[in-house]
Amino acid sequence: MGQVLTSLIDAREGMAVTAGIDLNTKSENYPVFNSLQDFNGKADVIIDFSHPDTISGYLPEAVKRKLPVVIATTGLSDKIITMINEASEKIPVFISANMSLGINLLQQLISKAAMVLGNEFEVEIVEKHHKMKKDSPSGTALMLADSINKVKGNKFRKVCGREGTDCLRQSDEIGIHAVRGGTIVGEHDVYFTGTDEVIKIGHIAYSRNVFATGAIAAAEFLYKCKPGIYDMQDLISSSV
C-alpha cells in the first residue's frame, strides 16, 4: 500500500510524501524511518495502512505534534479504539474499515435496503480476500453488518460462519462468511433473502488503488477538520 500511495500522491498537484514509517522497507523518493519519533521533519497528515499493533506506538506522538491521522487498518482491539477516541479529543482522526468510496456507497445502499425490506428478509454477507489476510471476517464485512443492524434497531447478532448438524438459522442473525485464497483484493456481497426472491448488492475491488485513492481523499478532507472522529460517510457528505 505504501508503494501504491506513493505512486498516486506523486501524480497529484499540491501533495507530496514527506516521509515513510516502516521497519523493513526503504524508498528512493523520500526518507523512511523506523518510527514517527525518529522523524524530525514537518508533515500535515499521517496515513496508516499498517497493523493495529503499531497504532499505540505512533498515536501519542501524533497527538503531541497535532498531526491528523487517517487510520485504514482493521482488526482494532477495544483498547486501541479507546486510545483513538481519546486522541480524537485533541486531533482529527479519520477511521474506516474500508477506504474505497464504492464500498462506502454500498454501505448507504444496504442501509436503505434494510429500511425498505424490514424484517421479512434475512441478511447474509459473503466476503472474499487474498490468502495472506489475517483477520476474519473482514473489517469491511463487520462494518456493513453494523450498518444494517443500526437501521434495524441493533436487535441482531453477527454469526460468523456455520458448522454442525444443528445450525438452523435464527431470526435475529446476520450471517457473515469469509473466503480466503489467491490474490483476491476484496469482494463483498450482501444478500437480502426473502420468500421467492433474493436481492444481492455487491462490490469488487480489482486493485489496491481504490483504497489508496480513498485514503488520499480522506487525508485532504481531514487536513481542514477540527479534532474529532470522522469516517467515509462524512467525506461523502462533504462532497455532495
PDB file of C-alpha atoms in Angstrom:
ATOM      1  CA  MET A   1       0.000   0.000   0.000  1.00  0.00           C
ATOM      2  CA  GLY A   2       2.918   2.345   0.650  1.00  0.00           C
ATOM      3  CA  GLN A   3       4.069   1.952  -2.937  1.00  0.00           C
ATOM      4  CA  VAL A   4       0.554   2.493  -4.275  1.00  0.00           C
ATOM      5  CA  LEU A   5       0.102   5.605  -2.145  1.00  0.00           C
ATOM      6  CA  THR A   6       3.464   6.958  -3.260  1.00  0.00           C
ATOM      7  CA  SER A   7       2.606   6.499  -6.927  1.00  0.00           C
ATOM      8  CA  LEU A   8      -0.802   8.159  -6.667  1.00  0.00           C
ATOM      9  CA  ILE A   9       0.391  11.041  -4.489  1.00  0.00           C
ATOM     10  CA  ASP A  10       3.297  11.748  -6.858  1.00  0.00           C
ATOM     11  CA  ALA A  11       0.748  12.211  -9.636  1.00  0.00           C
ATOM     12  CA  ARG A  12      -1.223  14.841  -7.714  1.00  0.00           C
ATOM     13  CA  GLU A  13      -0.673  18.576  -7.643  1.00  0.00           C
ATOM     14  CA  GLY A  14      -0.057  20.208  -4.273  1.00  0.00           C
ATOM     15  CA  MET A  15       0.621  16.963  -2.417  1.00  0.00           C
ATOM     16  CA  ALA A  16       3.807  15.028  -1.659  1.00  0.00           C
ATOM     17  CA  VAL A  17       5.038  12.245   0.600  1.00  0.00           C
ATOM     18  CA  THR A  18       7.254  13.781   3.286  1.00  0.00           C
ATOM     19  CA  ALA A  19       8.455  10.525   4.824  1.00  0.00           C
ATOM     20  CA  GLY A  20       7.644   6.881   5.340  1.00  0.00           C
ATOM     21  CA  ILE A  21       7.451   4.851   8.546  1.00  0.00           C
ATOM     22  CA  ASP A  22       8.488   1.243   8.012  1.00  0.00           C
ATOM     23  CA  LEU A  23      10.803  -1.227   9.724  1.00  0.00           C
ATOM     24  CA  ASN A  24      11.798  -3.177   6.634  1.00  0.00           C
ATOM     25  CA  THR A  25      11.353  -1.031   3.529  1.00  0.00           C
ATOM     26  CA  LYS A  26      13.351   1.857   2.090  1.00  0.00           C
ATOM     27  CA  SER A  27      12.441   4.326  -0.640  1.00  0.00           C
ATOM     28  CA  GLU A  28      14.431   6.279  -3.211  1.00  0.00           C
ATOM     29  CA  ASN A  29      11.833   9.069  -3.196  1.00  0.00           C
ATOM     30  CA  TYR A  30      11.796  10.070   0.487  1.00  0.00           C
ATOM     31  CA  PRO A  31      13.379   9.117   3.823  1.00  0.00           C
ATOM     32  CA  VAL A  32      11.956   6.134   5.689  1.00  0.00           C
ATOM     33  CA  PHE A  33      12.130   5.938   9.488  1.00  0.00           C
ATOM     34  CA  ASN A  34      11.563   3.139  11.969  1.00  0.00           C
ATOM     35  CA  SER A  35       9.110   5.238  13.961  1.00  0.00           C
ATOM     36  CA  LEU A  36       7.334   8.588  13.923  1.00  0.00           C
ATOM     37  CA  GLN A  37       9.507   9.636  16.857  1.00  0.00           C
ATOM     38  CA  ASP A  38      12.586   9.365  14.597  1.00  0.00           C
ATOM     39  CA  PHE A  39      11.105  11.783  12.051  1.00  0.00           C
ATOM     40  CA  ASN A  40      12.129  15.404  12.708  1.00  0.00           C
ATOM     41  CA  GLY A  41      10.581  16.975   9.629  1.00  0.00           C
ATOM     42  CA  LYS A  42       7.190  18.556   9.001  1.00  0.00           C
ATOM     43  CA  ALA A  43       4.019  16.914   7.735  1.00  0.00           C
ATOM     44  CA  ASP A  44       0.316  17.731   7.552  1.00  0.00           C
ATOM     45  CA  VAL A  45      -1.361  14.300   7.805  1.00  0.00           C
ATOM     46  CA  ILE A  46      -0.442  10.691   8.618  1.00  0.00           C
ATOM     47  CA  ILE A  47      -1.925   7.851   6.526  1.00  0.00           C
ATOM     48  CA  ASP A  48      -1.686   4.468   8.245  1.00  0.00           C
ATOM     49  CA  PHE A  49      -2.209   1.201   6.346  1.00  0.00           C
ATOM     50  CA  SER A  50      -0.001  -0.877   8.628  1.00  0.00           C
ATOM     51  CA  HIS A  51      -1.152  -3.052  11.545  1.00  0.00           C
ATOM     52  CA  PRO A  52      -3.288  -2.424  14.654  1.00  0.00           C
ATOM     53  CA  ASP A  53      -0.284  -3.054  16.918  1.00  0.00           C
ATOM     54  CA  THR A  54       1.552  -0.029  15.503  1.00  0.00           C
ATOM     55  CA  ILE A  55      -1.150   2.496  16.443  1.00  0.00           C
ATOM     56  CA  SER A  56      -0.233   2.636  20.126  1.00  0.00           C
ATOM     57  CA  GLY A  57       3.349   3.451  19.089  1.00  0.00           C
ATOM     58  CA  TYR A  58       2.687   6.498  16.918  1.00  0.00           C
ATOM     59  CA  LEU A  59      -0.653   7.903  18.130  1.00  0.00           C
ATOM     60  CA  PRO A  60       0.678   9.664  21.271  1.00  0.00           C
ATOM     61  CA  GLU A  61       3.391  11.269  19.118  1.00  0.00           C
ATOM     62  CA  ALA A  62       0.779  12.349  16.564  1.00  0.00           C
ATOM     63  CA  VAL A  63      -1.222  13.978  19.362  1.00  0.00           C
ATOM     64  CA  LYS A  64       1.920  15.700  20.632  1.00  0.00           C
ATOM     65  CA  ARG A  65       2.630  17.120  17.146  1.00  0.00           C
ATOM     66  CA  LYS A  66      -1.041  17.926  16.424  1.00  0.00           C
ATOM     67  CA  LEU A  67      -0.897  15.693  13.353  1.00  0.00           C
ATOM     68  CA  PRO A  68      -4.231  14.478  11.919  1.00  0.00           C
ATOM     69  CA  VAL A  69      -4.322  10.728  11.326  1.00  0.00           C
ATOM     70  CA  VAL A  70      -6.069   8.613   8.683  1.00  0.00           C
ATOM     71  CA  ILE A  71      -6.367   5.053  10.028  1.00  0.00           C
ATOM     72  CA  ALA A  72      -7.048   2.468   7.314  1.00  0.00           C
ATOM     73  CA  THR A  73      -6.206  -0.528   9.489  1.00  0.00           C
ATOM     74  CA  THR A  74      -8.708  -3.215  10.530  1.00  0.00           C
ATOM     75  CA  GLY A  75      -8.841  -5.667  13.427  1.00  0.00           C
ATOM     76  CA  LEU A  76      -8.707  -2.945  16.090  1.00  0.00           C
ATOM     77  CA  SER A  77      -8.963  -4.049  19.715  1.00  0.00           C
ATOM     78  CA  ASP A  78     -11.173  -2.317  22.290  1.00  0.00           C
ATOM     79  CA  LYS A  79      -8.009  -0.907  23.871  1.00  0.00           C
ATOM     80  CA  ILE A  80      -6.892   0.669  20.588  1.00  0.00           C
ATOM     81  CA  ILE A  81     -10.381   2.037  19.904  1.00  0.00           C
ATOM     82  CA  THR A  82     -10.367   3.677  23.331  1.00  0.00           C
ATOM     83  CA  MET A  83      -6.955   5.197  22.571  1.00  0.00           C
ATOM     84  CA  ILE A  84      -8.241   6.528  19.240  1.00  0.00           C
ATOM     85  CA  ASN A  85     -11.297   8.070  20.880  1.00  0.00           C
ATOM     86  CA  GLU A  86      -9.101   9.809  23.449  1.00  0.00           C
ATOM     87  CA  ALA A  87      -6.752  11.094  20.744  1.00  0.00           C
ATOM     88  CA  SER A  88      -9.687  12.453  18.743  1.00  0.00           C
ATOM     89  CA  GLU A  89     -10.357  14.953  21.509  1.00  0.00           C
ATOM     90  CA  LYS A  90      -7.097  16.687  20.529  1.00  0.00           C
ATOM     91  CA  ILE A  91      -6.575  15.870  16.834  1.00  0.00           C
ATOM     92  CA  PRO A  92      -8.779  14.949  13.871  1.00  0.00           C
ATOM     93  CA  VAL A  93      -8.855  11.179  13.303  1.00  0.00           C
ATOM     94  CA  PHE A  94     -10.325   9.612  10.179  1.00  0.00           C
ATOM     95  CA  ILE A  95     -11.094   5.924  10.558  1.00  0.00           C
ATOM     96  CA  SER A  96     -12.759   3.474   8.210  1.00  0.00           C
ATOM     97  CA  ALA A  97     -12.669  -0.294   7.850  1.00  0.00           C
ATOM     98  CA  ASN A  98     -12.571   0.282   4.107  1.00  0.00           C
ATOM     99  CA  MET A  99     -11.231   3.335   2.285  1.00  0.00           C
ATOM    100  CA  SER A 100     -12.993   2.591  -1.009  1.00  0.00           C
ATOM    101  CA  LEU A 101     -15.576   5.216  -1.930  1.00  0.00           C
ATOM    102  CA  GLY A 102     -17.519   2.445  -3.664  1.00  0.00           C
ATOM    103  CA  ILE A 103     -17.730   0.326  -0.519  1.00  0.00           C
ATOM    104  CA  ASN A 104     -18.989   3.285   1.448  1.00  0.00           C
ATOM    105  CA  LEU A 105     -21.628   3.958  -1.188  1.00  0.00           C
ATOM    106  CA  LEU A 106     -22.552   0.272  -0.825  1.00  0.00           C
ATOM    107  CA  GLN A 107     -22.924   0.921   2.906  1.00  0.00           C
ATOM    108  CA  GLN A 108     -25.500   3.617   2.171  1.00  0.00           C
ATOM    109  CA  LEU A 109     -27.360   1.417  -0.331  1.00  0.00           C
ATOM    110  CA  ILE A 110     -27.698  -1.558   2.002  1.00  0.00           C
ATOM    111  CA  SER A 111     -28.841   0.671   4.861  1.00  0.00           C
ATOM    112  CA  LYS A 112     -31.597   1.966   2.602  1.00  0.00           C
ATOM    113  CA  ALA A 113     -32.451  -1.571   1.501  1.00  0.00           C
ATOM    114  CA  ALA A 114     -32.659  -2.747   5.120  1.00  0.00           C
ATOM    115  CA  MET A 115     -35.094   0.064   5.900  1.00  0.00           C
ATOM    116  CA  VAL A 116     -37.321  -0.737   2.921  1.00  0.00           C
ATOM    117  CA  LEU A 117     -37.256  -4.525   3.254  1.00  0.00           C
ATOM    118  CA  GLY A 118     -37.724  -4.677   7.034  1.00  0.00           C
ATOM    119  CA  ASN A 119     -37.524  -7.964   8.876  1.00  0.00           C
ATOM    120  CA  GLU A 120     -39.142 -10.054   6.136  1.00  0.00           C
ATOM    121  CA  PHE A 121     -35.733 -10.563   4.509  1.00  0.00           C
ATOM    122  CA  GLU A 122     -32.785 -12.338   6.117  1.00  0.00           C
ATOM    123  CA  VAL A 123     -29.325 -10.820   5.652  1.00  0.00           C
ATOM    124  CA  GLU A 124     -26.171 -12.745   4.773  1.00  0.00           C
ATOM    125  CA  ILE A 125     -22.764 -11.228   3.928  1.00  0.00           C
ATOM    126  CA  VAL A 126     -20.031 -13.025   1.977  1.00  0.00           C
ATOM    127  CA  GLU A 127     -16.526 -11.507   1.868  1.00  0.00           C
ATOM    128  CA  LYS A 128     -13.543 -12.703  -0.146  1.00  0.00           C
ATOM    129  CA  HIS A 129      -9.876 -11.758   0.274  1.00  0.00           C
ATOM    130  CA  HIS A 130      -6.375 -12.954  -0.578  1.00  0.00           C
ATOM    131  CA  LYS A 131      -4.811 -15.854   1.277  1.00  0.00           C
ATOM    132  CA  MET A 132      -2.449 -13.609   3.274  1.00  0.00           C
ATOM    133  CA  LYS A 133      -5.194 -11.689   5.077  1.00  0.00           C
ATOM    134  CA  LYS A 134      -5.011 -12.498   8.787  1.00  0.00           C
ATOM    135  CA  ASP A 135      -8.236 -11.142  10.294  1.00  0.00           C
ATOM    136  CA  SER A 136     -11.589 -12.785   9.632  1.00  0.00           C
ATOM    137  CA  PRO A 137     -14.258 -11.754   8.999  1.00  0.00           C
ATOM    138  CA  SER A 138     -13.018  -8.612   7.306  1.00  0.00           C
ATOM    139  CA  GLY A 139     -13.428  -5.264   8.994  1.00  0.00           C
ATOM    140  CA  THR A 140     -15.500  -4.195   5.996  1.00  0.00           C
ATOM    141  CA  ALA A 141     -17.940  -7.087   6.427  1.00  0.00           C
ATOM    142  CA  LEU A 142     -18.362  -6.175  10.085  1.00  0.00           C
ATOM    143  CA  MET A 143     -18.871  -2.525   9.128  1.00  0.00           C
ATOM    144  CA  LEU A 144     -21.586  -3.498   6.639  1.00  0.00           C
ATOM    145  CA  ALA A 145     -23.290  -5.719   9.196  1.00  0.00           C
ATOM    146  CA  ASP A 146     -23.231  -2.934  11.782  1.00  0.00           C
ATOM    147  CA  SER A 147     -24.786  -0.516   9.272  1.00  0.00           C
ATOM    148  CA  ILE A 148     -27.689  -2.880   8.698  1.00  0.00           C
ATOM    149  CA  ASN A 149     -28.049  -3.617  12.392  1.00  0.00           C
ATOM    150  CA  LYS A 150     -28.210   0.100  13.199  1.00  0.00           C
ATOM    151  CA  VAL A 151     -31.137   0.535  10.815  1.00  0.00           C
ATOM    152  CA  LYS A 152     -32.834  -2.460  12.406  1.00  0.00           C
ATOM    153  CA  GLY A 153     -32.529  -1.037  15.938  1.00  0.00           C
ATOM    154  CA  ASN A 154     -29.451  -3.081  16.927  1.00  0.00           C
ATOM    155  CA  LYS A 155     -31.617  -6.139  17.512  1.00  0.00           C
ATOM    156  CA  PHE A 156     -29.463  -8.526  15.503  1.00  0.00           C
ATOM    157  CA  ARG A 157     -26.323 -10.504  16.272  1.00  0.00           C
ATOM    158  CA  LYS A 158     -23.473 -11.347  13.928  1.00  0.00           C
ATOM    159  CA  VAL A 159     -22.971 -15.061  13.251  1.00  0.00           C
ATOM    160  CA  CYS A 160     -19.608 -15.738  11.611  1.00  0.00           C
ATOM    161  CA  GLY A 161     -19.771 -18.976   9.641  1.00  0.00           C
ATOM    162  CA  ARG A 162     -21.812 -22.073  10.408  1.00  0.00           C
ATOM    163  CA  GLU A 163     -20.767 -25.638  11.168  1.00  0.00           C
ATOM    164  CA  GLY A 164     -22.502 -28.627  12.710  1.00  0.00           C
ATOM    165  CA  THR A 165     -25.720 -30.572  12.490  1.00  0.00           C
ATOM    166  CA  ASP A 166     -27.914 -28.082  14.335  1.00  0.00           C
ATOM    167  CA  CYS A 167     -27.379 -24.760  12.554  1.00  0.00           C
ATOM    168  CA  LEU A 168     -30.970 -23.765  11.848  1.00  0.00           C
ATOM    169  CA  ARG A 169     -30.941 -20.060  11.088  1.00  0.00           C
ATOM    170  CA  GLN A 170     -32.433 -17.876  13.788  1.00  0.00           C
ATOM    171  CA  SER A 171     -34.462 -14.753  13.087  1.00  0.00           C
ATOM    172  CA  ASP A 172     -32.014 -12.436  14.866  1.00  0.00           C
ATOM    173  CA  GLU A 173     -28.941 -13.376  12.811  1.00  0.00           C
ATOM    174  CA  ILE A 174     -26.824 -11.513  10.304  1.00  0.00           C
ATOM    175  CA  GLY A 175     -24.641 -14.216   8.790  1.00  0.00           C
ATOM    176  CA  ILE A 176     -21.069 -13.413   7.761  1.00  0.00           C
ATOM    177  CA  HIS A 177     -18.928 -15.807   5.727  1.00  0.00           C
ATOM    178  CA  ALA A 178     -15.256 -15.477   4.746  1.00  0.00           C
ATOM    179  CA  VAL A 179     -13.406 -16.838   1.711  1.00  0.00           C
ATOM    180  CA  ARG A 180      -9.593 -16.730   1.582  1.00  0.00           C
ATOM    181  CA  GLY A 181      -7.458 -17.576  -1.429  1.00  0.00           C
ATOM    182  CA  GLY A 182      -5.125 -16.444  -4.167  1.00  0.00           C
ATOM    183  CA  THR A 183      -4.695 -12.732  -4.729  1.00  0.00           C
ATOM    184  CA  ILE A 184      -8.292 -11.558  -4.306  1.00  0.00           C
ATOM    185  CA  VAL A 185      -8.077  -7.869  -3.411  1.00  0.00           C
ATOM    186  CA  GLY A 186     -11.529  -7.653  -1.893  1.00  0.00           C
ATOM    187  CA  GLU A 187     -15.094  -8.700  -2.682  1.00  0.00           C
ATOM    188  CA  HIS A 188     -18.187  -8.080  -0.564  1.00  0.00           C
ATOM    189  CA  ASP A 189     -21.709  -9.259  -1.361  1.00  0.00           C
ATOM    190  CA  VAL A 190     -24.742  -8.544   0.802  1.00  0.00           C
ATOM    191  CA  TYR A 191     -27.738 -10.835   0.295  1.00  0.00           C
ATOM    192  CA  PHE A 192     -31.271  -9.917   1.324  1.00  0.00           C
ATOM    193  CA  THR A 193     -33.113 -13.228   1.080  1.00  0.00           C
ATOM    194  CA  GLY A 194     -36.908 -13.296   1.161  1.00  0.00           C
ATOM    195  CA  THR A 195     -39.654 -15.666   0.117  1.00  0.00           C
ATOM    196  CA  ASP A 196     -39.181 -16.483  -3.577  1.00  0.00           C
ATOM    197  CA  GLU A 197     -36.724 -13.631  -4.185  1.00  0.00           C
ATOM    198  CA  VAL A 198     -33.153 -12.582  -3.398  1.00  0.00           C
ATOM    199  CA  ILE A 199     -31.612  -9.129  -3.641  1.00  0.00           C
ATOM    200  CA  LYS A 200     -27.816  -9.060  -3.959  1.00  0.00           C
ATOM    201  CA  ILE A 201     -25.791  -5.857  -3.644  1.00  0.00           C
ATOM    202  CA  GLY A 202     -22.034  -6.137  -4.013  1.00  0.00           C
ATOM    203  CA  HIS A 203     -18.680  -4.522  -4.616  1.00  0.00           C
ATOM    204  CA  ILE A 204     -15.434  -5.816  -6.143  1.00  0.00           C
ATOM    205  CA  ALA A 205     -12.050  -4.152  -5.760  1.00  0.00           C
ATOM    206  CA  TYR A 206      -9.737  -5.110  -8.635  1.00  0.00           C
ATOM    207  CA  SER A 207      -6.681  -3.312  -7.275  1.00  0.00           C
ATOM    208  CA  ARG A 208      -5.437  -1.593  -4.130  1.00  0.00           C
ATOM    209  CA  ASN A 209      -5.641   1.724  -5.943  1.00  0.00           C
ATOM    210  CA  VAL A 210      -9.251   2.162  -4.826  1.00  0.00           C
ATOM    211  CA  PHE A 211      -8.204   2.054  -1.160  1.00  0.00           C
ATOM    212  CA  ALA A 212      -5.263   4.392  -1.671  1.00  0.00           C
ATOM    213  CA  THR A 213      -7.408   6.863  -3.626  1.00  0.00           C
ATOM    214  CA  GLY A 214      -9.948   6.927  -0.800  1.00  0.00           C
ATOM    215  CA  ALA A 215      -7.252   7.380   1.833  1.00  0.00           C
ATOM    216  CA  ILE A 216      -5.724  10.298  -0.080  1.00  0.00           C
ATOM    217  CA  ALA A 217      -9.156  11.923  -0.343  1.00  0.00           C
ATOM    218  CA  ALA A 218      -9.590  11.339   3.393  1.00  0.00           C
ATOM    219  CA  ALA A 219      -6.242  12.995   4.143  1.00  0.00           C
ATOM    220  CA  GLU A 220      -7.164  16.019   2.047  1.00  0.00           C
ATOM    221  CA  PHE A 221     -10.521  16.242   3.840  1.00  0.00           C
ATOM    222  CA  LEU A 222      -9.048  15.710   7.311  1.00  0.00           C
ATOM    223  CA  TYR A 223      -6.428  18.440   6.930  1.00  0.00           C
ATOM    224  CA  LYS A 224      -9.208  21.041   7.229  1.00  0.00           C
ATOM    225  CA  CYS A 225     -11.082  19.387  10.103  1.00  0.00           C
ATOM    226  CA  LYS A 226     -11.282  20.153  13.800  1.00  0.00           C
ATOM    227  CA  PRO A 227     -10.468  17.458  16.392  1.00  0.00           C
ATOM    228  CA  GLY A 228     -12.938  14.591  16.322  1.00  0.00           C
ATOM    229  CA  ILE A 229     -13.717  11.216  14.757  1.00  0.00           C
ATOM    230  CA  TYR A 230     -14.528  11.198  11.042  1.00  0.00           C
ATOM    231  CA  ASP A 231     -15.346   8.458   8.523  1.00  0.00           C
ATOM    232  CA  MET A 232     -16.143   7.967   4.858  1.00  0.00           C
ATOM    233  CA  GLN A 233     -19.743   8.990   5.318  1.00  0.00           C
ATOM    234  CA  ASP A 234     -18.505  12.410   6.498  1.00  0.00           C
ATOM    235  CA  LEU A 235     -16.255  12.636   3.443  1.00  0.00           C
ATOM    236  CA  ILE A 236     -19.052  11.656   1.053  1.00  0.00           C
ATOM    237  CA  SER A 237     -21.445  14.142   2.680  1.00  0.00           C
ATOM    238  CA  SER A 238     -18.886  16.941   2.377  1.00  0.00           C
ATOM    239  CA  SER A 239     -18.591  16.420  -1.376  1.00  0.00           C
ATOM    240  CA  VAL A 240     -22.337  16.247  -2.128  1.00  0.00           C
TER     241      VAL A 240
END
